[in-house]
């Protein structure tokens, strides 16, 4: 089976222990991102299986109709970037393991960004390299209110970190989030406006879908304190287009720390947020951690082996199975 692995930005896949599962097969690894349909179709014309990492490359009808040899798309996690109906029409099976394990790596990066932004760590590191000493004064976490917007698996982990840092926690979200948070003894905001007004740090932990896209509005951000910090390690699209840039320029919130940007990957420092002194930005590395990669790619590779053995697993479009077994 010819296997193509896309978007291995850090060129790390061949170094993973799990790569031994498919090392004896015909594997081509691409380390750059390609958005041009013609280039992508040319690269994948002989691929029988494609391995994706998260939502780095979308797969839809326009691409699938140009890949007649493709039989399998394999990855770990949710598949909002894959057109399942189109895959089914073209007889392409989609296998993606969904786990209940929180992304501890993303939660840890979230906490790292909080400290980095509030204590001005990136700025001070650069200032020291340029010969300056103690250029700014930051803020600590202890005693400041942490707001968690979306109390799911990662939000729950973040709340545990807050306890260790002696930060009171305030939660807002859908009914399920509120019930879960109250069950864990956490405080709920009176309403959405109260949530954005009261918190010193707000961390977004919502899954992106039609209901949550653009759900954090300019009005929400305008209610935040001028000393507050907004942290987003989930998805940039949760915030209304242009709202964060305008809010940071207006000073509410006073700072942002984000791991997600509107148009990824960002090359050549093209995103305007990177030019703001009150924004700390990282290149979507929340889940880019060695243990996470071993799990994600390990699941994807085991799905390929199961497909080859005639017993596909973690299937998202089972209609294709009837054709394969006919």
Coordinates of C-alpha atoms in Angstrom, one line a residue:
X1 CA 0.0 0.0 0.0
X2 CA 1.3 3.4 -1.0
X3 CA 1.0 5.7 2.1
X4 CA 1.3 9.5 2.0
X5 CA 1.8 11.4 5.3
X6 CA 0.9 15.1 5.1
X7 CA 2.0 18.2 6.9
X8 CA 4.7 16.7 9.2
X9 CA 5.9 20.3 9.8
X10 CA 8.6 19.3 12.4
X11 CA 9.9 16.3 10.3
X12 CA 9.4 14.1 13.3
X13 CA 7.3 11.1 12.1
X14 CA 10.2 8.9 11.0
X15 CA 11.7 9.4 14.5
X16 CA 8.6 8.2 16.4
X17 CA 8.6 4.7 17.9
X18 CA 5.2 4.0 16.3
X19 CA 6.7 4.5 12.8
X20 CA 8.0 1.0 13.0
X21 CA 4.5 -0.2 12.4
X22 CA 4.6 0.9 8.8
X23 CA 8.3 1.4 8.2
X24 CA 8.4 -1.6 5.7
X25 CA 5.8 0.0 3.5
X26 CA 6.0 2.5 0.7
X27 CA 5.7 5.7 2.7
X28 CA 6.1 9.3 1.4
X29 CA 6.3 12.1 4.0
X30 CA 5.6 15.7 3.2
X31 CA 6.9 18.3 5.7
X32 CA 5.5 21.4 4.1
X33 CA 1.9 22.7 3.8
X34 CA 0.3 22.8 0.4
X35 CA -3.0 24.6 -0.2
X36 CA -2.9 24.5 -4.1
X37 CA -5.3 21.8 -5.2
X38 CA -3.2 21.0 -8.3
X39 CA 0.0 20.5 -6.4
X40 CA -1.8 18.4 -3.7
X41 CA -3.5 16.2 -6.3
X42 CA -0.3 15.7 -8.1
X43 CA 1.5 14.7 -4.9
X44 CA -1.2 12.2 -3.9
X45 CA -2.1 10.7 -7.3
X46 CA -0.5 7.3 -6.4
X47 CA -1.6 7.3 -2.7
X48 CA -3.8 4.5 -1.5
X49 CA -3.8 5.7 2.1
X50 CA -3.4 9.3 3.4
X51 CA -2.4 10.0 7.0
X52 CA -3.6 13.4 8.3
X53 CA -2.7 15.1 11.5
X54 CA -5.7 16.9 12.9
X55 CA -7.2 19.5 10.6
X56 CA -4.0 20.7 8.9
X57 CA -5.3 19.7 5.4
X58 CA -9.0 19.6 4.5
X59 CA -10.2 16.8 2.2
X60 CA -13.3 17.4 0.0
X61 CA -14.9 16.6 -3.3
X62 CA -12.5 18.7 -5.4
X63 CA -9.5 16.7 -4.2
X64 CA -11.1 13.3 -3.9
X65 CA -12.3 13.2 -7.5
X66 CA -8.7 13.5 -8.6
X67 CA -7.4 10.6 -6.5
X68 CA -8.8 7.5 -8.0
X69 CA -6.4 5.2 -6.2
X70 CA -7.2 6.4 -2.8
X71 CA -8.8 3.8 -0.5
X72 CA -8.2 5.1 3.1
X73 CA -7.9 8.3 5.1
X74 CA -6.4 7.6 8.5
X75 CA -5.9 10.0 11.4
X76 CA -6.6 10.5 15.1
X77 CA -9.4 12.6 16.5
X78 CA -12.4 14.4 15.1
X79 CA -12.9 14.9 11.4
X80 CA -14.7 18.2 10.7
X81 CA -12.2 18.9 7.9
X82 CA -13.1 15.7 6.0
X83 CA -16.2 15.6 3.7
X84 CA -17.5 12.2 4.8
X85 CA -20.3 12.2 2.2
X86 CA -17.8 12.8 -0.6
X87 CA -15.5 10.1 0.8
X88 CA -18.4 7.7 0.8
X89 CA -19.3 8.5 -2.8
X90 CA -15.7 7.9 -3.9
X91 CA -15.4 4.7 -1.9
X92 CA -12.8 6.1 0.5
X93 CA -12.9 4.8 4.0
X94 CA -12.2 7.2 6.9
X95 CA -10.7 5.8 10.1
X96 CA -10.1 8.1 13.0
X97 CA -9.8 7.1 16.6
X98 CA -11.7 9.2 19.2
X99 CA -10.4 8.9 22.7
X100 CA -11.6 10.2 26.1
X101 CA -8.0 11.2 27.1
X102 CA -7.6 15.0 27.6
X103 CA -4.9 16.7 25.6
X104 CA -2.6 17.2 28.6
X105 CA 0.0 18.8 26.3
X106 CA -2.5 21.5 25.2
X107 CA -3.5 22.1 28.8
X108 CA 0.2 22.5 29.8
X109 CA 0.8 24.9 27.0
X110 CA -2.2 26.9 28.1
X111 CA -0.8 27.3 31.5
X112 CA 2.6 28.1 30.1
X113 CA 1.1 30.9 28.0
X114 CA -0.6 32.3 31.0
X115 CA 2.6 32.7 32.9
X116 CA 4.6 33.8 29.9
X117 CA 2.2 36.6 29.1
X118 CA 1.5 37.8 32.6
X119 CA 5.2 37.8 33.5
X120 CA 6.3 39.2 30.1
X121 CA 8.7 36.3 29.7
X122 CA 9.2 36.4 25.9
X123 CA 9.8 40.2 26.1
X124 CA 12.2 39.9 29.0
X125 CA 14.2 37.1 27.4
X126 CA 14.7 39.2 24.2
X127 CA 15.5 42.3 26.2
X128 CA 18.2 40.5 28.2
X129 CA 19.7 39.3 25.0
X130 CA 19.8 42.9 23.8
X131 CA 21.6 44.0 26.9
X132 CA 18.7 45.4 29.0
X133 CA 17.9 44.3 32.6
X134 CA 14.4 44.2 34.1
X135 CA 12.5 46.2 31.5
X136 CA 8.9 45.5 32.7
X137 CA 6.9 44.4 35.8
X138 CA 4.5 41.5 35.5
X139 CA 1.6 40.0 37.4
X140 CA 1.3 36.7 39.3
X141 CA -1.5 34.2 39.1
X142 CA -2.2 33.5 42.8
X143 CA -5.4 35.1 44.0
X144 CA -6.5 36.2 40.5
X145 CA -9.7 34.8 39.0
X146 CA -9.4 32.3 36.2
X147 CA -12.4 32.1 33.8
X148 CA -12.8 28.9 31.9
X149 CA -15.1 29.2 28.9
X150 CA -16.1 25.6 28.1
X151 CA -15.7 23.1 30.9
X152 CA -14.9 19.9 29.0
X153 CA -11.9 17.6 29.3
X154 CA -9.2 20.2 28.9
X155 CA -11.1 22.8 30.9
X156 CA -11.3 20.3 33.8
X157 CA -7.5 19.8 33.7
X158 CA -7.0 23.6 33.7
X159 CA -9.2 23.9 36.7
X160 CA -7.0 21.4 38.5
X161 CA -3.9 23.5 37.7
X162 CA -5.7 26.6 39.0
X163 CA -6.2 24.9 42.4
X164 CA -2.5 24.3 42.7
X165 CA -1.8 28.0 41.9
X166 CA -4.5 29.1 44.4
X167 CA -6.6 30.8 41.7
X168 CA -10.3 31.0 42.2
X169 CA -12.1 29.6 39.2
X170 CA -15.2 31.0 37.4
X171 CA -16.9 28.9 34.7
X172 CA -19.2 29.7 31.8
X173 CA -20.5 27.6 29.0
X174 CA -23.4 25.5 27.8
X175 CA -25.6 23.7 30.2
X176 CA -23.4 20.6 30.1
X177 CA -20.4 22.6 31.1
X178 CA -22.2 24.4 33.9
X179 CA -23.6 21.2 35.3
X180 CA -20.2 19.5 35.2
X181 CA -18.5 22.5 36.8
X182 CA -21.0 22.8 39.6
X183 CA -20.7 19.0 40.2
X184 CA -16.9 19.6 40.8
X185 CA -17.7 22.4 43.2
X186 CA -16.7 25.3 40.9
X187 CA -18.4 28.7 40.9
X188 CA -20.6 29.8 38.0
X189 CA -20.8 33.3 36.7
X190 CA -24.2 35.0 37.0
X191 CA -24.4 35.4 33.3
X192 CA -22.1 35.7 30.3
X193 CA -21.5 39.4 30.8
X194 CA -20.6 38.8 34.5
X195 CA -18.1 36.2 33.4
X196 CA -16.2 38.5 31.0
X197 CA -16.3 41.4 33.5
X198 CA -15.0 39.5 36.6
X199 CA -12.2 37.3 35.3
X200 CA -8.5 38.3 35.4
X201 CA -7.6 35.5 33.0
X202 CA -10.0 33.9 30.6
X203 CA -9.1 30.7 28.8
X204 CA -11.1 29.3 25.9
X205 CA -11.8 25.6 25.8
X206 CA -14.7 25.2 23.3
X207 CA -14.9 22.8 20.4
X208 CA -15.3 24.6 17.1
X209 CA -18.7 24.0 15.4
X210 CA -21.4 26.0 13.8
X211 CA -22.7 27.2 17.2
X212 CA -19.4 28.3 18.6
X213 CA -17.8 29.8 15.5
X214 CA -17.5 33.6 16.2
X215 CA -19.3 33.2 19.6
X216 CA -16.7 35.3 21.5
X217 CA -17.8 38.7 20.3
X218 CA -16.3 42.2 20.4
X219 CA -18.9 43.1 23.1
X220 CA -17.6 40.2 25.2
X221 CA -14.0 41.3 24.9
X222 CA -14.9 45.0 25.6
X223 CA -16.2 43.9 29.0
X224 CA -12.8 42.5 30.1
X225 CA -10.6 44.4 32.4
X226 CA -7.7 46.4 31.0
X227 CA -5.4 44.3 33.2
X228 CA -6.9 41.0 32.0
X229 CA -5.5 38.3 29.8
X230 CA -7.3 36.2 27.1
X231 CA -5.8 32.8 26.4
X232 CA -6.8 30.8 23.3
X233 CA -5.3 27.4 22.6
X234 CA -8.5 26.0 21.1
X235 CA -9.4 27.6 17.7
X236 CA -9.0 31.1 16.4
X237 CA -12.4 31.0 14.8
X238 CA -14.1 30.9 18.2
X239 CA -13.5 34.7 18.2
X240 CA -15.4 36.9 15.8
X241 CA -13.3 37.9 12.8
X242 CA -11.1 40.9 13.7
X243 CA -12.5 41.3 17.2
X244 CA -9.3 40.3 19.1
X245 CA -7.1 42.6 17.1
X246 CA -9.4 45.5 17.7
X247 CA -9.9 44.7 21.3
X248 CA -6.1 44.5 22.0
X249 CA -5.6 47.8 20.3
X250 CA -8.4 49.3 22.5
X251 CA -6.9 47.8 25.7
X252 CA -9.6 45.4 26.7
X253 CA -8.3 42.9 27.4
X254 CA -4.9 44.2 28.1
X255 CA -3.2 41.1 26.8
X256 CA -3.7 38.0 24.8
X257 CA -1.8 34.7 24.5
X258 CA -2.8 32.5 21.6
X259 CA -1.6 29.3 20.1
X260 CA -4.1 29.5 17.2
X261 CA -4.3 32.0 14.4
X262 CA -6.9 32.8 11.7
X263 CA -5.1 31.4 8.7
X264 CA -2.6 28.6 9.4
X265 CA 0.2 28.0 8.9
X266 CA 1.4 31.5 9.3
X267 CA 4.6 32.1 7.3
X268 CA 6.6 35.3 7.0
X269 CA 5.0 36.7 10.2
X270 CA 2.0 37.5 8.1
X271 CA -0.6 37.6 10.9
X272 CA -1.2 41.1 12.2
X273 CA -1.5 39.8 15.8
X274 CA 2.3 39.1 15.7
X275 CA 2.9 42.9 15.4
X276 CA 1.2 43.7 18.7
X277 CA 3.3 44.2 21.8
X278 CA 0.5 42.9 24.1
X279 CA 0.1 39.6 22.2
X280 CA 2.1 36.4 22.8
X281 CA 1.7 34.0 19.9
X282 CA 2.8 30.5 19.4
X283 CA 2.4 28.4 16.1
X284 CA -0.3 26.0 17.1
X285 CA 1.9 23.7 19.2
X286 CA -0.6 22.8 21.9
X287 CA -0.9 19.2 20.7
X288 CA 2.6 19.1 19.1
X289 CA 4.3 17.1 21.8
X290 CA 6.1 13.7 21.6
X291 CA 3.7 11.6 23.6
X292 CA 0.7 13.1 21.8
X293 CA 2.3 12.3 18.5
X294 CA 3.1 8.8 19.5
X295 CA -0.6 8.3 20.3
X296 CA -2.0 10.1 17.3
X297 CA 0.2 8.6 14.7
X298 CA 0.2 5.2 16.4
X299 CA -3.6 5.1 16.1
X300 CA -3.4 6.2 12.5
X301 CA -0.8 3.5 11.6
X302 CA -2.7 0.8 13.4
X303 CA -5.8 1.7 11.4
X304 CA -3.9 1.2 8.2
X305 CA -2.7 -2.2 9.3
X306 CA -6.3 -3.1 10.3
X307 CA -7.5 -2.0 6.9
X308 CA -4.9 -4.1 5.1
X309 CA -6.0 -7.1 7.2
X310 CA -9.6 -6.6 6.1
X311 CA -10.9 -5.6 9.5
X312 CA -11.0 -1.7 9.5
X313 CA -11.4 0.0 12.8
X314 CA -12.5 3.5 14.0
X315 CA -14.6 3.8 10.9
X316 CA -16.6 7.1 10.4
X317 CA -18.4 6.2 7.1
X318 CA -19.4 2.5 7.5
X319 CA -21.4 2.6 4.3
X320 CA -18.1 2.1 2.4
X321 CA -17.5 -1.2 4.3
X322 CA -20.4 -2.8 2.4
X323 CA -18.8 -2.0 -0.9
X324 CA -15.4 -3.3 0.3
X325 CA -16.9 -6.6 1.5
X326 CA -19.2 -7.1 -1.5

